[in-house]
Amino acid sequence: MTWSLAFDLLGVFCFAISGSLLAVTRGYDLVGSVVLGSLTGLGGGVLRDLVLRITPTAFDRPAYMVPPLVAAALVFFMAPEVQRFPRTLLVFDAAGLGLFCTAGAVKALQFGMNPVAATLLGFTTAIGGGLLRDVCANRNPKLFDPRDIYALPALFGAGAMTALWHWGGGIGAQFLVALAVFAIRVLSLHFHWRIPLAAGERAQPRAS
Amino acid sequence: MTWSLAFDLLGVFCFAISGSLLAVTRGYDLVGSVVLGSLTGLGGGVLRDLVLRITPTAFDRPAYMVPPLVAAALVFFMAPEVQRFPRTLLVFDAAGLGLFCTAGAVKALQFGMNPVAATLLGFTTAIGGGLLRDVCANRNPKLFDPRDIYALPALFGAGAMTALWHWGGGIGAQFLVALAVFAIRVLSLHFHWRIPLAAGERAQPRAS
Amino acid sequence: MTWSLAFDLLGVFCFAISGSLLAVTRGYDLVGSVVLGSLTGLGGGVLRDLVLRITPTAFDRPAYMVPPLVAAALVFFMAPEVQRFPRTLLVFDAAGLGLFCTAGAVKALQFGMNPVAATLLGFTTAIGGGLLRDVCANRNPKLFDPRDIYALPALFGAGAMTALWHWGGGIGAQFLVALAVFAIRVLSLHFHWRIPLAAGERAQPRAS
């Protein structure tokens, strides 16, 4: 197994944990937990592969079903312990974000996409699974939560990885960028880093 | 018209009826009923064909628009009668589930996918349309309802069809497996068959 | 820059404005506004290109990211002014609808799709971005709102453009059809044009 595949499967596992944990808080059953975990872990990569016009890895390689199954089993047996730490979902989601924004950018570059496209596709890979998770569970996407920053670290990670790849960076660069994205995301959760609202500081959001 | 095409169009019709019935309970107009019925009836197959990298049949063959139009017209004129039986939506959804998990698996196998991929793709075909229906109508997906079993019969059907196809099974096998999936789903609705929750029996779901 | 590209980028801009304005009413931050605007502006075209099995233009050509960025910046600085006119979101959405149903149909025809498929694909291009916007913002899709007509003008526009294209119509025809779709949609908002409900006049919607 290459490092690249290991990172990818780890990313699937992290997002799958976040999906299975959401399934617990929603009161889903064990199969729903596997399905929501799989959607979360594999959705971003499927989107990326469809845009790249290759057979989605999640369907092509049976190994990609292992992380969601392990994740759902872990959550099933460990949920009471895990629930004492309500931010667990977000921490695993942050790890998946770092791993996927870099892996998605690298894969896009390997298939000949231009740097802007590779950055966008790394970003899409990273946010796709979590967006699908929240939309399918019928809740407001974490992606749009203004109380901390989510999209920005993923965009930064995809862009940084694209630049480093052009300068010859490989799996070591990916590890460092993924770690940086994870750290930024977790710190933003802890310190409530925020960016300006969509309406500028003068406007007040109004009920839709 | 081959049996295989007939089964596929019947599956589109069943899911389209479920979509158009949901449009009624949501107070949509007639065009919304056609659109939600089409999304439900054609969405799963479009997803499958995108993964298989072929032009989605729903767009390629005009015949696929006929079932959603007929379904919306039927629901338009029969809604008062149908509403006396509140489970009609679920029964049509169950028939679509059986027809699509088998048809999706067979199509994937015909395009050379491995058995695991064919099972996953049959499952995706079967649950895709209903998930799209519920997400677009902004309600909690039936797929994740823990009060009965939904995903499991579809997964079983896709897996059984994949096995039977490798042993030479054809349209007869598809009919029997689809019937079994339909029966399991309807019985699970009637007897409230459940499977363990995502959190194991010790944990309590908590509000998200 | 060709007229065809200019129309396409204008369509992206109009839908992106609608997405960024929704981000304001939802209280998202500036990055969320760019992301929701991009999803709205680019989502329909990505769907269309995936069905046509070509690399989605939104990923392939960096120019397509400019309209969502400009739209989010405009909304950021102008939101207080714009909010005095609550229907702004709907007017921009209507302009995008007209531009995209025609552009989508023309692109499908250029790639050799049959007339029914081109009409469906023009319709999908037009409604896809707005549907994605509403689903991701976790609200009832405007597409299904029975208080005015939304899907019908888009379907009419895609069909009319397909017919005119076969009769030799080009960019002038596209401009006129797009204008007609915009006018129908805006008039339907103003005069509350409605079509029959999904259930026929005898039935009452019931709570789901």
Coordinates of N, CA and C in Angstrom, one line a residue, chain A residues 47 50-53 113-114 116-118 120-121 123-124 127 131 135 138-141 143-149 151-152 155 194-208, chain C residues 20 22-33 35-36 39 46 49-50 53-56 58-62 65 72 75-81 83 85-87 135-139:
Chain A
L47 N -17.4 12.9 -6.4 CA -17.6 14.1 -7.1 C -16.3 14.5 -7.9
L50 N -15.9 12.1 -10.9 CA -16.8 12.4 -12.0 C -16.4 13.6 -12.8
V51 N -15.9 14.6 -12.1 CA -15.4 15.8 -12.8 C -14.1 15.4 -13.7
L52 N -13.3 14.6 -13.1 CA -12.1 14.1 -13.8 C -12.4 13.1 -14.9
R53 N -13.7 12.7 -15.0 CA -14.1 11.7 -15.9 C -13.4 10.4 -15.9
M113 N -5.1 18.7 -14.9 CA -5.9 19.9 -14.7 C -5.0 21.1 -14.5
N114 N -5.4 22.3 -14.8 CA -4.6 23.5 -14.6 C -4.6 23.8 -13.1
V116 N -5.7 26.4 -11.2 CA -6.9 26.9 -10.7 C -7.9 25.7 -10.5
A117 N -8.0 24.9 -11.6 CA -8.9 23.8 -11.5 C -8.5 22.8 -10.4
A118 N -7.2 22.5 -10.3 CA -6.8 21.6 -9.2 C -7.1 22.1 -7.8
L120 N -9.6 24.2 -7.1 CA -11.1 24.1 -6.9 C -11.5 22.7 -6.7
L121 N -10.8 21.7 -7.4 CA -11.2 20.3 -7.3 C -10.7 19.8 -5.9
F123 N -10.6 21.5 -3.2 CA -11.6 22.2 -2.3 C -12.9 21.4 -2.4
T124 N -13.3 21.0 -3.6 CA -14.6 20.3 -3.8 C -14.5 18.9 -3.1
I127 N -14.8 19.5 0.8 CA -16.1 19.9 1.4 C -17.2 19.1 0.9
L131 N -20.7 18.3 3.1 CA -21.9 19.0 2.6 C -23.0 18.0 2.3
V135 N -26.6 17.8 4.2 CA -27.8 18.0 3.4 C -28.7 16.7 3.5
N138 N -30.5 16.5 6.6 CA -31.4 17.6 6.7 C -31.1 18.6 7.8
R139 N -29.8 19.1 7.9 CA -29.4 20.1 8.8 C -28.6 21.2 8.1
N140 N -28.4 22.3 8.8 CA -27.7 23.4 8.1 C -26.2 23.0 8.0
P141 N -25.6 23.0 6.8 CA -24.3 22.6 6.6 C -23.3 23.3 7.5
L143 N -20.4 23.7 6.7 CA -19.6 24.5 5.7 C -20.0 26.0 5.8
F144 N -21.3 26.2 6.1 CA -21.8 27.6 6.1 C -21.9 28.2 7.5
D145 N -21.5 27.5 8.5 CA -21.6 28.1 9.9 C -20.6 29.2 10.1
P146 N -21.1 30.4 10.4 CA -20.3 31.6 10.4 C -19.5 31.8 11.8
R147 N -19.7 30.8 12.7 CA -19.1 30.9 14.0 C -17.7 30.5 14.0
D148 N -17.2 29.9 13.0 CA -15.8 29.5 12.9 C -15.5 29.4 11.4
I149 N -14.2 29.1 11.0 CA -13.9 29.0 9.6 C -13.7 27.6 9.1
A151 N -14.4 26.6 5.2 CA -14.1 26.6 3.8 C -12.7 27.1 3.5
L152 N -12.3 28.2 4.3 CA -11.1 28.9 4.0 C -9.8 27.9 4.2
L155 N -9.6 25.6 1.2 CA -9.2 26.3 0.0 C -7.7 26.6 0.1
R194 N -13.4 34.1 13.3 CA -14.5 34.4 12.4 C -14.0 35.3 11.2
I195 N -14.7 35.3 10.2 CA -14.4 36.3 9.1 C -15.7 37.1 8.9
P196 N -15.6 38.3 8.2 CA -16.7 39.2 8.0 C -17.9 38.4 7.5
L197 N -19.1 38.9 7.9 CA -20.4 38.3 7.4 C -20.6 38.6 5.9
A198 N -21.4 37.9 5.2 CA -21.7 38.1 3.8 C -22.2 39.5 3.5
A199 N -22.8 40.1 4.5 CA -23.4 41.4 4.2 C -22.6 42.6 4.6
G200 N -21.4 42.4 5.0 CA -20.6 43.6 5.4 C -21.0 43.9 6.8
E201 N -20.3 44.8 7.5 CA -20.6 45.0 8.9 C -21.8 45.9 9.1
R202 N -22.2 46.7 8.1 CA -23.3 47.6 8.3 C -24.7 46.9 8.2
A203 N -24.7 45.8 7.5 CA -26.0 45.2 7.3 C -26.4 44.1 8.4
Q204 N -27.6 44.0 8.6 CA -28.1 43.0 9.6 C -28.7 41.8 8.8
P205 N -28.4 40.6 9.1 CA -29.1 39.5 8.5 C -30.6 39.6 8.9
R206 N -31.5 39.3 7.9 CA -32.9 39.3 8.3 C -33.5 37.9 8.0
A207 N -34.6 37.6 8.7 CA -35.2 36.3 8.5 C -35.6 36.1 7.1
S208 N -35.4 34.9 6.5 CA -35.7 34.7 5.1 C -37.2 34.4 5.0
Chain C
S20 N -25.5 34.6 -3.2 CA -24.9 35.4 -2.2 C -25.9 36.2 -1.4
L22 N -28.9 35.1 -0.7 CA -29.5 34.1 0.3 C -28.5 33.9 1.4
A23 N -27.2 33.9 1.1 CA -26.2 33.8 2.2 C -26.3 34.9 3.2
V24 N -26.7 36.1 2.7 CA -26.9 37.3 3.6 C -28.1 37.0 4.6
T25 N -29.2 36.6 4.0 CA -30.4 36.4 4.8 C -30.2 35.2 5.8
R26 N -29.3 34.3 5.4 CA -29.0 33.2 6.3 C -27.9 33.5 7.4
G27 N -27.3 34.7 7.2 CA -26.3 35.0 8.2 C -24.9 34.4 8.0
Y28 N -24.7 33.9 6.7 CA -23.4 33.3 6.5 C -22.3 34.4 6.4
D29 N -21.0 33.9 6.5 CA -19.9 34.9 6.3 C -19.5 35.0 4.9
L30 N -18.5 35.9 4.6 CA -18.2 36.2 3.3 C -17.7 35.0 2.4
V31 N -17.0 34.1 3.0 CA -16.6 32.9 2.3 C -17.7 32.0 2.0
G32 N -18.6 31.9 2.9 CA -19.9 31.1 2.7 C -20.7 31.8 1.5
S33 N -20.6 33.1 1.4 CA -21.3 33.8 0.4 C -20.7 33.5 -1.0
V35 N -19.0 30.7 -1.6 CA -19.3 29.3 -1.9 C -20.7 29.1 -2.4
L36 N -21.7 29.6 -1.6 CA -23.1 29.4 -2.0 C -23.4 30.1 -3.4
L39 N -21.8 27.7 -6.0 CA -22.7 26.5 -6.2 C -23.9 26.9 -7.0
V46 N -22.4 22.5 -14.3 CA -21.6 21.3 -14.0 C -22.4 20.0 -14.2
D49 N -22.7 19.4 -18.0 CA -21.5 18.9 -18.6 C -21.2 17.5 -18.2
L50 N -21.5 17.1 -16.9 CA -21.4 15.7 -16.5 C -22.3 14.8 -17.4
R53 N -20.8 14.4 -20.6 CA -19.5 13.7 -20.5 C -18.4 14.5 -21.1
I54 N -18.4 15.8 -20.7 CA -17.2 16.6 -21.0 C -16.7 17.2 -19.7
T55 N -15.5 17.7 -19.6 CA -15.0 18.3 -18.4 C -15.8 19.6 -18.1
P56 N -16.4 19.6 -16.9 CA -17.2 20.8 -16.6 C -16.5 22.1 -16.8
A58 N -16.9 24.9 -15.6 CA -16.6 25.7 -14.4 C -15.2 25.3 -13.8
F59 N -14.8 24.1 -14.0 CA -13.5 23.7 -13.4 C -12.4 23.9 -14.5
D60 N -12.8 23.8 -15.7 CA -11.8 23.9 -16.8 C -11.3 25.3 -17.1
R61 N -12.2 26.3 -17.0 CA -11.9 27.7 -17.4 C -11.9 28.6 -16.2
P62 N -10.8 29.1 -15.7 CA -10.7 29.9 -14.5 C -11.6 31.1 -14.6
M65 N -14.8 31.5 -12.4 CA -14.8 31.9 -11.0 C -14.9 33.4 -10.8
A72 N -20.2 38.1 -4.9 CA -20.1 38.1 -3.5 C -19.6 39.5 -3.0
V75 N -22.5 42.1 -3.2 CA -23.5 41.8 -2.2 C -22.9 42.3 -0.8
F76 N -21.6 42.0 -0.6 CA -21.0 42.4 0.6 C -21.1 43.9 0.9
F77 N -20.9 44.7 -0.2 CA -20.9 46.2 0.0 C -22.2 46.8 -0.2
M78 N -23.1 46.2 -1.0 CA -24.4 46.8 -1.3 C -25.6 46.2 -0.5
A79 N -25.3 45.2 0.3 CA -26.4 44.5 0.9 C -27.5 45.4 1.6
P80 N -27.1 46.5 2.3 CA -28.1 47.3 2.9 C -29.0 47.9 1.9
E81 N -28.5 48.4 0.8 CA -29.3 49.0 -0.3 C -30.2 47.9 -0.9
Q83 N -31.2 45.1 0.3 CA -32.3 44.5 1.2 C -33.5 45.3 1.3
F85 N -35.1 46.1 -1.2 CA -35.9 45.5 -2.3 C -35.9 44.0 -2.2
P86 N -36.8 43.4 -1.4 CA -36.6 42.0 -1.0 C -36.7 41.0 -2.2
R87 N -37.2 41.5 -3.3 CA -37.4 40.6 -4.5 C -36.1 40.5 -5.3
V135 N -31.3 23.6 -1.6 CA -31.1 22.4 -0.8 C -29.9 22.6 0.2
C136 N -28.8 23.2 -0.3 CA -27.7 23.4 0.6 C -27.9 24.4 1.7
A137 N -28.8 25.4 1.4 CA -29.2 26.3 2.5 C -30.3 25.8 3.3
N138 N -30.7 24.5 3.1 CA -31.7 23.9 3.9 C -33.0 24.6 4.0
R139 N -33.5 25.0 2.8 CA -34.8 25.6 2.7 C -35.7 25.0 1.6

